[in-house]
PDB file of C-alpha atoms in Angstrom:
ATOM      1  CA  MET A   1      -1.992 -14.966  29.470  1.00  0.00           C
ATOM      2  CA  ALA A   2      -5.008 -13.647  27.355  1.00  0.00           C
ATOM      3  CA  GLU A   3      -7.059 -10.904  29.054  1.00  0.00           C
ATOM      4  CA  SER A   4     -10.603 -10.966  29.542  1.00  0.00           C
ATOM      5  CA  VAL A   5     -13.817 -10.030  28.039  1.00  0.00           C
ATOM      6  CA  PRO A   6     -17.089  -9.361  29.492  1.00  0.00           C
ATOM      7  CA  VAL A   7     -19.767 -11.922  28.332  1.00  0.00           C
ATOM      8  CA  ARG A   8     -23.540 -11.035  29.589  1.00  0.00           C
ATOM      9  CA  CYS A   9     -25.438 -14.209  30.399  1.00  0.00           C
ATOM     10  CA  PRO A  10     -28.881 -14.160  28.469  1.00  0.00           C
ATOM     11  CA  THR A  11     -30.623 -15.261  31.104  1.00  0.00           C
ATOM     12  CA  CYS A  12     -30.190 -13.002  34.130  1.00  0.00           C
ATOM     13  CA  ARG A  13     -28.218  -9.762  32.428  1.00  0.00           C
ATOM     14  CA  ARG A  14     -25.774 -10.065  34.448  1.00  0.00           C
ATOM     15  CA  GLU A  15     -21.867  -9.498  33.464  1.00  0.00           C
ATOM     16  CA  ASN A  16     -19.175 -12.077  33.831  1.00  0.00           C
ATOM     17  CA  ALA A  17     -15.553 -11.287  32.798  1.00  0.00           C
ATOM     18  CA  PHE A  18     -13.876 -14.503  30.816  1.00  0.00           C
ATOM     19  CA  THR A  19     -10.225 -15.706  29.720  1.00  0.00           C
ATOM     20  CA  PRO A  20     -10.626 -17.041  26.388  1.00  0.00           C
ATOM     21  CA  PRO A  21      -8.517 -20.419  26.115  1.00  0.00           C
ATOM     22  CA  THR A  22      -5.802 -21.141  24.805  1.00  0.00           C
ATOM     23  CA  PHE A  23      -4.626 -24.307  22.822  1.00  0.00           C
ATOM     24  CA  PRO A  24      -1.265 -25.326  21.594  1.00  0.00           C
ATOM     25  CA  CYS A  25      -0.994 -25.195  17.319  1.00  0.00           C
ATOM     26  CA  ALA A  26       0.919 -28.099  15.291  1.00  0.00           C
ATOM     27  CA  CYS A  27       4.233 -25.709  15.419  1.00  0.00           C
ATOM     28  CA  GLY A  28       4.424 -25.644  18.370  1.00  0.00           C
ATOM     29  CA  ALA A  29       3.470 -21.522  19.676  1.00  0.00           C
ATOM     30  CA  PRO A  30       0.993 -20.395  22.011  1.00  0.00           C
ATOM     31  CA  LEU A  31      -2.907 -19.708  19.911  1.00  0.00           C
ATOM     32  CA  THR A  32      -5.762 -17.723  22.052  1.00  0.00           C
ATOM     33  CA  LEU A  33      -9.311 -18.133  20.506  1.00  0.00           C
ATOM     34  CA  PRO A  34     -10.135 -14.678  19.221  1.00  0.00           C
ATOM     35  CA  VAL A  35     -13.303 -13.797  21.253  1.00  0.00           C
ATOM     36  CA  LEU A  36     -15.803 -11.100  19.069  1.00  0.00           C
ATOM     37  CA  ARG A  37     -15.593  -8.215  21.255  1.00  0.00           C
ATOM     38  CA  GLY A  38     -19.603  -6.910  21.335  1.00  0.00           C
ATOM     39  CA  GLY A  39     -20.287 -10.416  19.711  1.00  0.00           C
ATOM     40  CA  ILE A  40     -23.251 -11.620  21.199  1.00  0.00           C
ATOM     41  CA  PRO A  41     -23.161 -15.266  23.094  1.00  0.00           C
ATOM     42  CA  VAL A  42     -25.648 -17.816  22.457  1.00  0.00           C
ATOM     43  CA  GLU A  43     -27.289 -20.510  25.252  1.00  0.00           C
ATOM     44  CA  ILE A  44     -26.590 -23.764  24.691  1.00  0.00           C
ATOM     45  CA  LEU A  45     -29.483 -25.277  24.723  1.00  0.00           C
ATOM     46  CA  HIS A  46     -28.468 -28.555  23.245  1.00  0.00           C
ATOM     47  CA  ARG A  47     -25.108 -29.995  22.098  1.00  0.00           C
ATOM     48  CA  THR A  48     -24.153 -30.424  18.701  1.00  0.00           C
ATOM     49  CA  TRP A  49     -20.394 -31.848  17.118  1.00  0.00           C
ATOM     50  CA  GLN A  50     -20.704 -29.142  14.534  1.00  0.00           C
ATOM     51  CA  ALA A  51     -21.304 -26.914  16.778  1.00  0.00           C
ATOM     52  CA  SER A  52     -18.875 -26.908  18.927  1.00  0.00           C
ATOM     53  CA  TRP A  53     -16.072 -26.644  17.056  1.00  0.00           C
ATOM     54  CA  VAL A  54     -14.501 -22.980  15.050  1.00  0.00           C
ATOM     55  CA  GLU A  55     -12.066 -22.609  12.939  1.00  0.00           C
ATOM     56  CA  VAL A  56      -8.747 -20.609  14.135  1.00  0.00           C
ATOM     57  CA  ARG A  57      -6.156 -19.226  11.791  1.00  0.00           C
ATOM     58  CA  CYS A  58      -2.317 -19.590  14.305  1.00  0.00           C
ATOM     59  CA  GLU A  59      -1.119 -15.865  13.532  1.00  0.00           C
ATOM     60  CA  VAL A  60       2.501 -17.221  13.992  1.00  0.00           C
ATOM     61  CA  CYS A  61       2.477 -19.706  10.874  1.00  0.00           C
ATOM     62  CA  GLY A  62      -0.765 -19.361   9.185  1.00  0.00           C
ATOM     63  CA  ARG A  63      -2.009 -22.915   9.479  1.00  0.00           C
ATOM     64  CA  GLN A  64      -6.226 -23.141  10.393  1.00  0.00           C
ATOM     65  CA  ASP A  65      -7.576 -25.681  12.314  1.00  0.00           C
ATOM     66  CA  GLU A  66     -10.998 -26.001  14.341  1.00  0.00           C
ATOM     67  CA  TRP A  67     -10.642 -25.199  18.136  1.00  0.00           C
ATOM     68  CA  PRO A  68     -13.567 -26.021  20.911  1.00  0.00           C
ATOM     69  CA  ALA A  69     -16.178 -23.557  20.882  1.00  0.00           C
ATOM     70  CA  PRO A  70     -15.413 -20.652  24.058  1.00  0.00           C
ATOM     71  CA  GLU A  71     -18.309 -21.760  26.413  1.00  0.00           C
ATOM     72  CA  SER A  72     -18.976 -19.392  29.473  1.00  0.00           C
ATOM     73  CA  GLY A  73     -21.062 -20.682  32.509  1.00  0.00           C
ATOM     74  CA  CYS A  74     -23.003 -18.060  35.073  1.00  0.00           C
ATOM     75  CA  ALA A  75     -23.368 -17.845  38.055  1.00  0.00           C
ATOM     76  CA  CYS A  76     -27.451 -18.502  37.280  1.00  0.00           C
ATOM     77  CA  GLY A  77     -26.884 -22.117  35.414  1.00  0.00           C
ATOM     78  CA  THR A  78     -26.862 -20.444  32.317  1.00  0.00           C
ATOM     79  CA  VAL A  79     -24.230 -21.938  30.084  1.00  0.00           C
ATOM     80  CA  VAL A  80     -23.488 -19.857  26.821  1.00  0.00           C
ATOM     81  CA  ARG A  81     -21.385 -20.617  22.957  1.00  0.00           C
ATOM     82  CA  VAL A  82     -19.187 -17.066  23.356  1.00  0.00           C
ATOM     83  CA  PRO A  83     -18.868 -16.035  19.436  1.00  0.00           C
ATOM     84  CA  VAL A  84     -15.529 -15.741  18.302  1.00  0.00           C
ATOM     85  CA  ALA A  85     -13.980 -13.817  15.448  1.00  0.00           C
ATOM     86  CA  PRO A  86     -14.135 -15.249  12.469  1.00  0.00           C
ATOM     87  CA  ALA A  87     -10.587 -16.045  10.056  1.00  0.00           C
ATOM     88  CA  PRO A  88      -9.758 -13.171   8.139  1.00  0.00           C
ATOM     89  CA  PRO A  89      -9.205 -14.743   4.143  1.00  0.00           C
ATOM     90  CA  LEU A  90      -5.663 -15.887   2.957  1.00  0.00           C
ATOM     91  CA  PRO A  91      -4.455 -12.777   1.264  1.00  0.00           C
ATOM     92  CA  ALA A  92      -4.145 -13.220  -2.870  1.00  0.00           C
ATOM     93  CA  PRO A  93      -0.623 -12.825  -4.333  1.00  0.00           C
ATOM     94  CA  ASN A  94       0.233  -9.703  -5.605  1.00  0.00           C
ATOM     95  CA  PHE A  95       2.124 -10.172  -8.817  1.00  0.00           C
ATOM     96  CA  PRO A  96       3.106  -7.499 -11.611  1.00  0.00           C
ATOM     97  CA  SER A  97       1.406  -7.943 -14.119  1.00  0.00           C
ATOM     98  CA  SER A  98      -2.109  -9.571 -14.982  1.00  0.00           C
ATOM     99  CA  ARG A  99      -0.186 -12.367 -16.448  1.00  0.00           C
ATOM    100  CA  PRO A 100       1.541 -14.176 -13.762  1.00  0.00           C
ATOM    101  CA  PRO A 101       4.879 -15.173 -13.673  1.00  0.00           C
ATOM    102  CA  ALA A 102       6.145 -18.630 -15.123  1.00  0.00           C
ATOM    103  CA  PRO A 103       6.395 -21.631 -12.222  1.00  0.00           C
ATOM    104  CA  LYS A 104      10.292 -22.074 -11.746  1.00  0.00           C
ATOM    105  CA  PRO A 105      11.212 -25.995 -12.157  1.00  0.00           C
ATOM    106  CA  ALA A 106      11.283 -27.798  -9.083  1.00  0.00           C
ATOM    107  CA  PRO A 107      15.241 -28.708  -7.161  1.00  0.00           C
ATOM    108  CA  PRO A 108      15.515 -32.760  -7.701  1.00  0.00           C
ATOM    109  CA  PRO A 109      14.202 -34.431  -4.746  1.00  0.00           C
ATOM    110  CA  ALA A 110      16.584 -35.601  -2.229  1.00  0.00           C
ATOM    111  CA  ALA A 111      17.350 -38.524  -1.678  1.00  0.00           C
ATOM    112  CA  ASP A 112      15.953 -40.555   1.297  1.00  0.00           C
ATOM    113  CA  PRO A 113      17.738 -41.009   4.735  1.00  0.00           C
ATOM    114  CA  PRO A 114      19.303 -44.580   5.211  1.00  0.00           C
ATOM    115  CA  GLY A 115      16.094 -46.877   6.080  1.00  0.00           C
ATOM    116  CA  ALA A 116      13.342 -44.786   4.567  1.00  0.00           C
ATOM    117  CA  LEU A 117      10.076 -46.161   3.842  1.00  0.00           C
ATOM    118  CA  LEU A 118       8.132 -45.086   1.086  1.00  0.00           C
ATOM    119  CA  ARG A 119       4.363 -45.368   1.953  1.00  0.00           C
ATOM    120  CA  PRO A 120       0.840 -44.610  -0.104  1.00  0.00           C
ATOM    121  CA  ALA A 121      -1.051 -41.441   1.121  1.00  0.00           C
ATOM    122  CA  PHE A 122      -2.932 -41.890   4.481  1.00  0.00           C
ATOM    123  CA  ARG A 123      -6.753 -42.242   3.498  1.00  0.00           C
ATOM    124  CA  PRO A 124      -8.349 -40.722   6.913  1.00  0.00           C
ATOM    125  CA  VAL A 125     -11.553 -41.462   9.026  1.00  0.00           C
ATOM    126  CA  THR A 126     -13.523 -38.388   9.792  1.00  0.00           C
ATOM    127  CA  ILE A 127     -14.132 -38.151  13.384  1.00  0.00           C
ATOM    128  CA  ARG A 128     -17.178 -37.307  14.732  1.00  0.00           C
ATOM    129  CA  THR A 129     -17.402 -39.847  17.963  1.00  0.00           C
ATOM    130  CA  ALA A 130     -14.102 -40.377  20.340  1.00  0.00           C
ATOM    131  CA  ARG A 131     -14.917 -44.288  18.895  1.00  0.00           C
ATOM    132  CA  ASP A 132     -13.836 -42.080  15.600  1.00  0.00           C
ATOM    133  CA  CYS A 133     -10.608 -40.715  17.467  1.00  0.00           C
ATOM    134  CA  VAL A 134      -9.268 -44.070  18.189  1.00  0.00           C
ATOM    135  CA  THR A 135     -10.174 -45.520  14.670  1.00  0.00           C
ATOM    136  CA  ALA A 136      -8.007 -43.089  12.848  1.00  0.00           C
ATOM    137  CA  ALA A 137      -5.665 -43.606  15.497  1.00  0.00           C
ATOM    138  CA  GLU A 138      -5.457 -47.594  14.682  1.00  0.00           C
ATOM    139  CA  GLN A 139      -5.404 -47.068  11.287  1.00  0.00           C
ATOM    140  CA  TYR A 140      -2.376 -44.284  11.212  1.00  0.00           C
ATOM    141  CA  LEU A 141      -0.495 -46.819  13.062  1.00  0.00           C
ATOM    142  CA  LYS A 142      -1.337 -49.613  10.586  1.00  0.00           C
ATOM    143  CA  TRP A 143      -0.286 -47.499   7.978  1.00  0.00           C
ATOM    144  CA  LEU A 144       2.867 -46.063   9.795  1.00  0.00           C
ATOM    145  CA  GLY A 145       4.201 -50.278   9.849  1.00  0.00           C
ATOM    146  CA  TYR A 146       2.496 -51.288  13.171  1.00  0.00           C
ATOM    147  CA  ALA A 147      -0.451 -53.889  11.216  1.00  0.00           C
ATOM    148  CA  ASP A 148      -1.788 -55.634  14.348  1.00  0.00           C
ATOM    149  CA  ALA A 149      -2.670 -52.372  15.931  1.00  0.00           C
ATOM    150  CA  ALA A 150      -5.720 -52.993  17.307  1.00  0.00           C
ATOM    151  CA  ARG A 151      -7.980 -50.985  20.304  1.00  0.00           C
ATOM    152  CA  THR A 152      -7.535 -53.000  23.435  1.00  0.00           C
ATOM    153  CA  GLN A 153     -10.603 -54.975  24.720  1.00  0.00           C
ATOM    154  CA  GLU A 154     -11.553 -52.254  27.580  1.00  0.00           C
ATOM    155  CA  ARG A 155      -9.679 -49.696  28.238  1.00  0.00           C
ATOM    156  CA  THR A 156      -7.491 -49.684  31.745  1.00  0.00           C
ATOM    157  CA  ALA A 157      -7.315 -47.627  34.504  1.00  0.00           C
ATOM    158  CA  SER A 158      -3.362 -46.582  32.779  1.00  0.00           C
ATOM    159  CA  GLY A 159      -5.635 -45.631  29.642  1.00  0.00           C
ATOM    160  CA  VAL A 160      -3.872 -46.953  26.408  1.00  0.00           C
ATOM    161  CA  ASP A 161      -6.861 -47.822  24.057  1.00  0.00           C
ATOM    162  CA  LEU A 162      -3.942 -49.589  21.270  1.00  0.00           C
ATOM    163  CA  ARG A 163      -1.798 -52.015  21.580  1.00  0.00           C
ATOM    164  CA  GLY A 164       0.528 -53.851  18.762  1.00  0.00           C
ATOM    165  CA  THR A 165       4.046 -55.507  18.360  1.00  0.00           C
ATOM    166  CA  GLY A 166       6.183 -52.842  19.987  1.00  0.00           C
ATOM    167  CA  VAL A 167       3.876 -50.337  20.524  1.00  0.00           C
ATOM    168  CA  VAL A 168       1.500 -48.873  22.549  1.00  0.00           C
ATOM    169  CA  ALA A 169      -0.778 -45.887  22.148  1.00  0.00           C
ATOM    170  CA  GLN A 170      -3.202 -43.433  24.087  1.00  0.00           C
ATOM    171  CA  VAL A 171      -5.685 -40.825  22.494  1.00  0.00           C
ATOM    172  CA  ASP A 172      -7.220 -38.056  23.900  1.00  0.00           C
ATOM    173  CA  PRO A 173     -10.736 -37.172  22.732  1.00  0.00           C
ATOM    174  CA  THR A 174     -11.635 -34.568  25.165  1.00  0.00           C
ATOM    175  CA  THR A 175     -11.663 -30.940  24.155  1.00  0.00           C
ATOM    176  CA  ARG A 176      -8.994 -29.784  26.467  1.00  0.00           C
ATOM    177  CA  ALA A 177      -5.797 -29.896  26.467  1.00  0.00           C
ATOM    178  CA  THR A 178      -3.879 -33.201  26.811  1.00  0.00           C
ATOM    179  CA  LYS A 179      -2.068 -33.150  31.329  1.00  0.00           C
ATOM    180  CA  LEU A 180       1.178 -34.343  30.963  1.00  0.00           C
ATOM    181  CA  ARG A 181       0.199 -37.109  33.764  1.00  0.00           C
ATOM    182  CA  GLU A 182      -1.367 -38.200  30.888  1.00  0.00           C
ATOM    183  CA  ILE A 183       1.737 -38.519  28.942  1.00  0.00           C
ATOM    184  CA  GLU A 184       3.955 -40.360  31.718  1.00  0.00           C
ATOM    185  CA  CYS A 185       1.261 -42.670  32.243  1.00  0.00           C
ATOM    186  CA  VAL A 186       0.915 -44.092  28.533  1.00  0.00           C
ATOM    187  CA  TRP A 187       5.346 -43.822  28.893  1.00  0.00           C
ATOM    188  CA  LEU A 188       5.390 -46.114  31.827  1.00  0.00           C
ATOM    189  CA  ASN A 189       3.100 -48.822  30.128  1.00  0.00           C
ATOM    190  CA  GLY A 190       5.958 -48.735  26.450  1.00  0.00           C
ATOM    191  CA  LEU A 191       8.287 -49.475  29.885  1.00  0.00           C
ATOM    192  CA  ASN A 192       6.265 -52.271  30.469  1.00  0.00           C
ATOM    193  CA  ASP A 193       5.730 -53.692  26.968  1.00  0.00           C
ATOM    194  CA  SER A 194       9.311 -52.451  25.998  1.00  0.00           C
ATOM    195  CA  ALA A 195       7.451 -50.821  23.316  1.00  0.00           C
ATOM    196  CA  ILE A 196       7.691 -47.057  21.569  1.00  0.00           C
ATOM    197  CA  ALA A 197       4.376 -44.948  22.848  1.00  0.00           C
ATOM    198  CA  VAL A 198       2.997 -42.878  21.485  1.00  0.00           C
ATOM    199  CA  PHE A 199       0.152 -40.425  22.363  1.00  0.00           C
ATOM    200  CA  PHE A 200      -2.631 -38.662  19.679  1.00  0.00           C
ATOM    201  CA  SER A 201      -4.691 -35.418  20.876  1.00  0.00           C
ATOM    202  CA  LEU A 202      -7.466 -33.576  19.278  1.00  0.00           C
ATOM    203  CA  ALA A 203      -6.979 -30.388  21.405  1.00  0.00           C
ATOM    204  CA  GLY A 204      -3.272 -30.733  21.713  1.00  0.00           C
ATOM    205  CA  TYR A 205      -0.905 -30.734  24.698  1.00  0.00           C
ATOM    206  CA  ALA A 206      -0.413 -28.801  27.404  1.00  0.00           C
ATOM    207  CA  ARG A 207       3.188 -27.185  27.657  1.00  0.00           C
ATOM    208  CA  ASP A 208       4.825 -29.038  30.509  1.00  0.00           C
ATOM    209  CA  ALA A 209       3.425 -32.575  28.246  1.00  0.00           C
ATOM    210  CA  ARG A 210       4.494 -31.388  25.438  1.00  0.00           C
ATOM    211  CA  ALA A 211       7.714 -30.688  27.426  1.00  0.00           C
ATOM    212  CA  ARG A 212       8.272 -33.690  29.275  1.00  0.00           C
ATOM    213  CA  ALA A 213       7.309 -36.081  26.529  1.00  0.00           C
ATOM    214  CA  ASP A 214      10.193 -34.071  24.203  1.00  0.00           C
ATOM    215  CA  GLU A 215      12.250 -35.076  27.349  1.00  0.00           C
ATOM    216  CA  LEU A 216      10.991 -38.885  26.891  1.00  0.00           C
ATOM    217  CA  HIS A 217      11.291 -39.047  23.648  1.00  0.00           C
ATOM    218  CA  ILE A 218       7.888 -40.071  22.860  1.00  0.00           C
ATOM    219  CA  PRO A 219       5.570 -39.183  19.555  1.00  0.00           C
ATOM    220  CA  LEU A 220       3.016 -37.046  19.592  1.00  0.00           C
ATOM    221  CA  PHE A 221       0.767 -36.551  16.729  1.00  0.00           C
ATOM    222  CA  VAL A 222      -2.789 -33.750  16.880  1.00  0.00           C
ATOM    223  CA  MET A 223      -6.245 -34.810  15.060  1.00  0.00           C
ATOM    224  CA  ASP A 224      -8.241 -32.651  13.122  1.00  0.00           C
ATOM    225  CA  LEU A 225     -12.431 -33.697  12.316  1.00  0.00           C
ATOM    226  CA  THR A 226     -10.993 -34.623   8.775  1.00  0.00           C
ATOM    227  CA  GLY A 227      -9.123 -37.800  11.046  1.00  0.00           C
ATOM    228  CA  THR A 228      -5.249 -36.655   9.640  1.00  0.00           C
ATOM    229  CA  PRO A 229      -2.713 -36.633  12.531  1.00  0.00           C
ATOM    230  CA  GLN A 230      -0.330 -33.402  12.389  1.00  0.00           C
ATOM    231  CA  PRO A 231       3.209 -34.475  14.463  1.00  0.00           C
ATOM    232  CA  VAL A 232       3.554 -32.219  17.318  1.00  0.00           C
ATOM    233  CA  ASN A 233       7.199 -32.672  17.627  1.00  0.00           C
ATOM    234  CA  ASP A 234      10.719 -34.604  16.592  1.00  0.00           C
ATOM    235  CA  PRO A 235      10.624 -37.564  17.526  1.00  0.00           C
ATOM    236  CA  ALA A 236       6.772 -37.762  15.970  1.00  0.00           C
ATOM    237  CA  ASP A 237       8.703 -36.474  12.395  1.00  0.00           C
ATOM    238  CA  GLU A 238      10.829 -39.581  12.798  1.00  0.00           C
ATOM    239  CA  LEU A 239       7.820 -42.028  13.188  1.00  0.00           C
ATOM    240  CA  ILE A 240       6.983 -40.624  10.161  1.00  0.00           C
ATOM    241  CA  LYS A 241       9.941 -40.615   8.197  1.00  0.00           C
ATOM    242  CA  TYR A 242      10.974 -44.377   9.405  1.00  0.00           C
ATOM    243  CA  GLY A 243       8.186 -45.889  10.129  1.00  0.00           C
ATOM    244  CA  ALA A 244       7.467 -49.200  12.542  1.00  0.00           C
ATOM    245  CA  ALA A 245      11.026 -50.439  11.053  1.00  0.00           C
ATOM    246  CA  GLY A 246      12.894 -47.550  12.509  1.00  0.00           C
ATOM    247  CA  ARG A 247      12.280 -48.561  15.919  1.00  0.00           C
TER     248      ARG A 247
END
């Protein structure tokens, strides 16, 4: 568990203990936001999409992504944004001489497995709103081969956002990790429709939700603000490799 840090309220000057949130990186490692010790918290008077995200680099895989900016509430009613240490720059390559070595010839490409598909590059949809998240997921399913995937007219109580021939999908555009119950709900919808169930999340997945999805063979994707889904588990990798034709 992350170590709590003191955060002083700028309104009443009360010092509150704050535990930095932890999110699952796309590589599966837990990523705790590196709160800047001694940093000055800023009161949130109005929210903007850009200010609600911070760039943090995973210490395990080196991937740099945007995550929900940490916030802390005080008993006086003030809500502040807690500053995060900026991501350090990647180290420059250390060449032994002033002239970099010649690149090694690339190995011959491996043969595609049977059933693998060749697709054009995916064109992402920039995410600025929750609706953009659903649009990005819809375009991605079509890119995977589910040509008739489309958003439902009205989101049902079960939470299904997208349906197509052989596929149902749910999109979580919130700034919290997707929970176990949501994974099981989309799986049940997939069973009812005799379709594959797919999940897209903006903030990643809780650990038990990720484990359950692996058990149920549900492809999980996380989306950054560029609107490009990234696979989180093996079923997602398989779906990208074979597409709708391989299901």
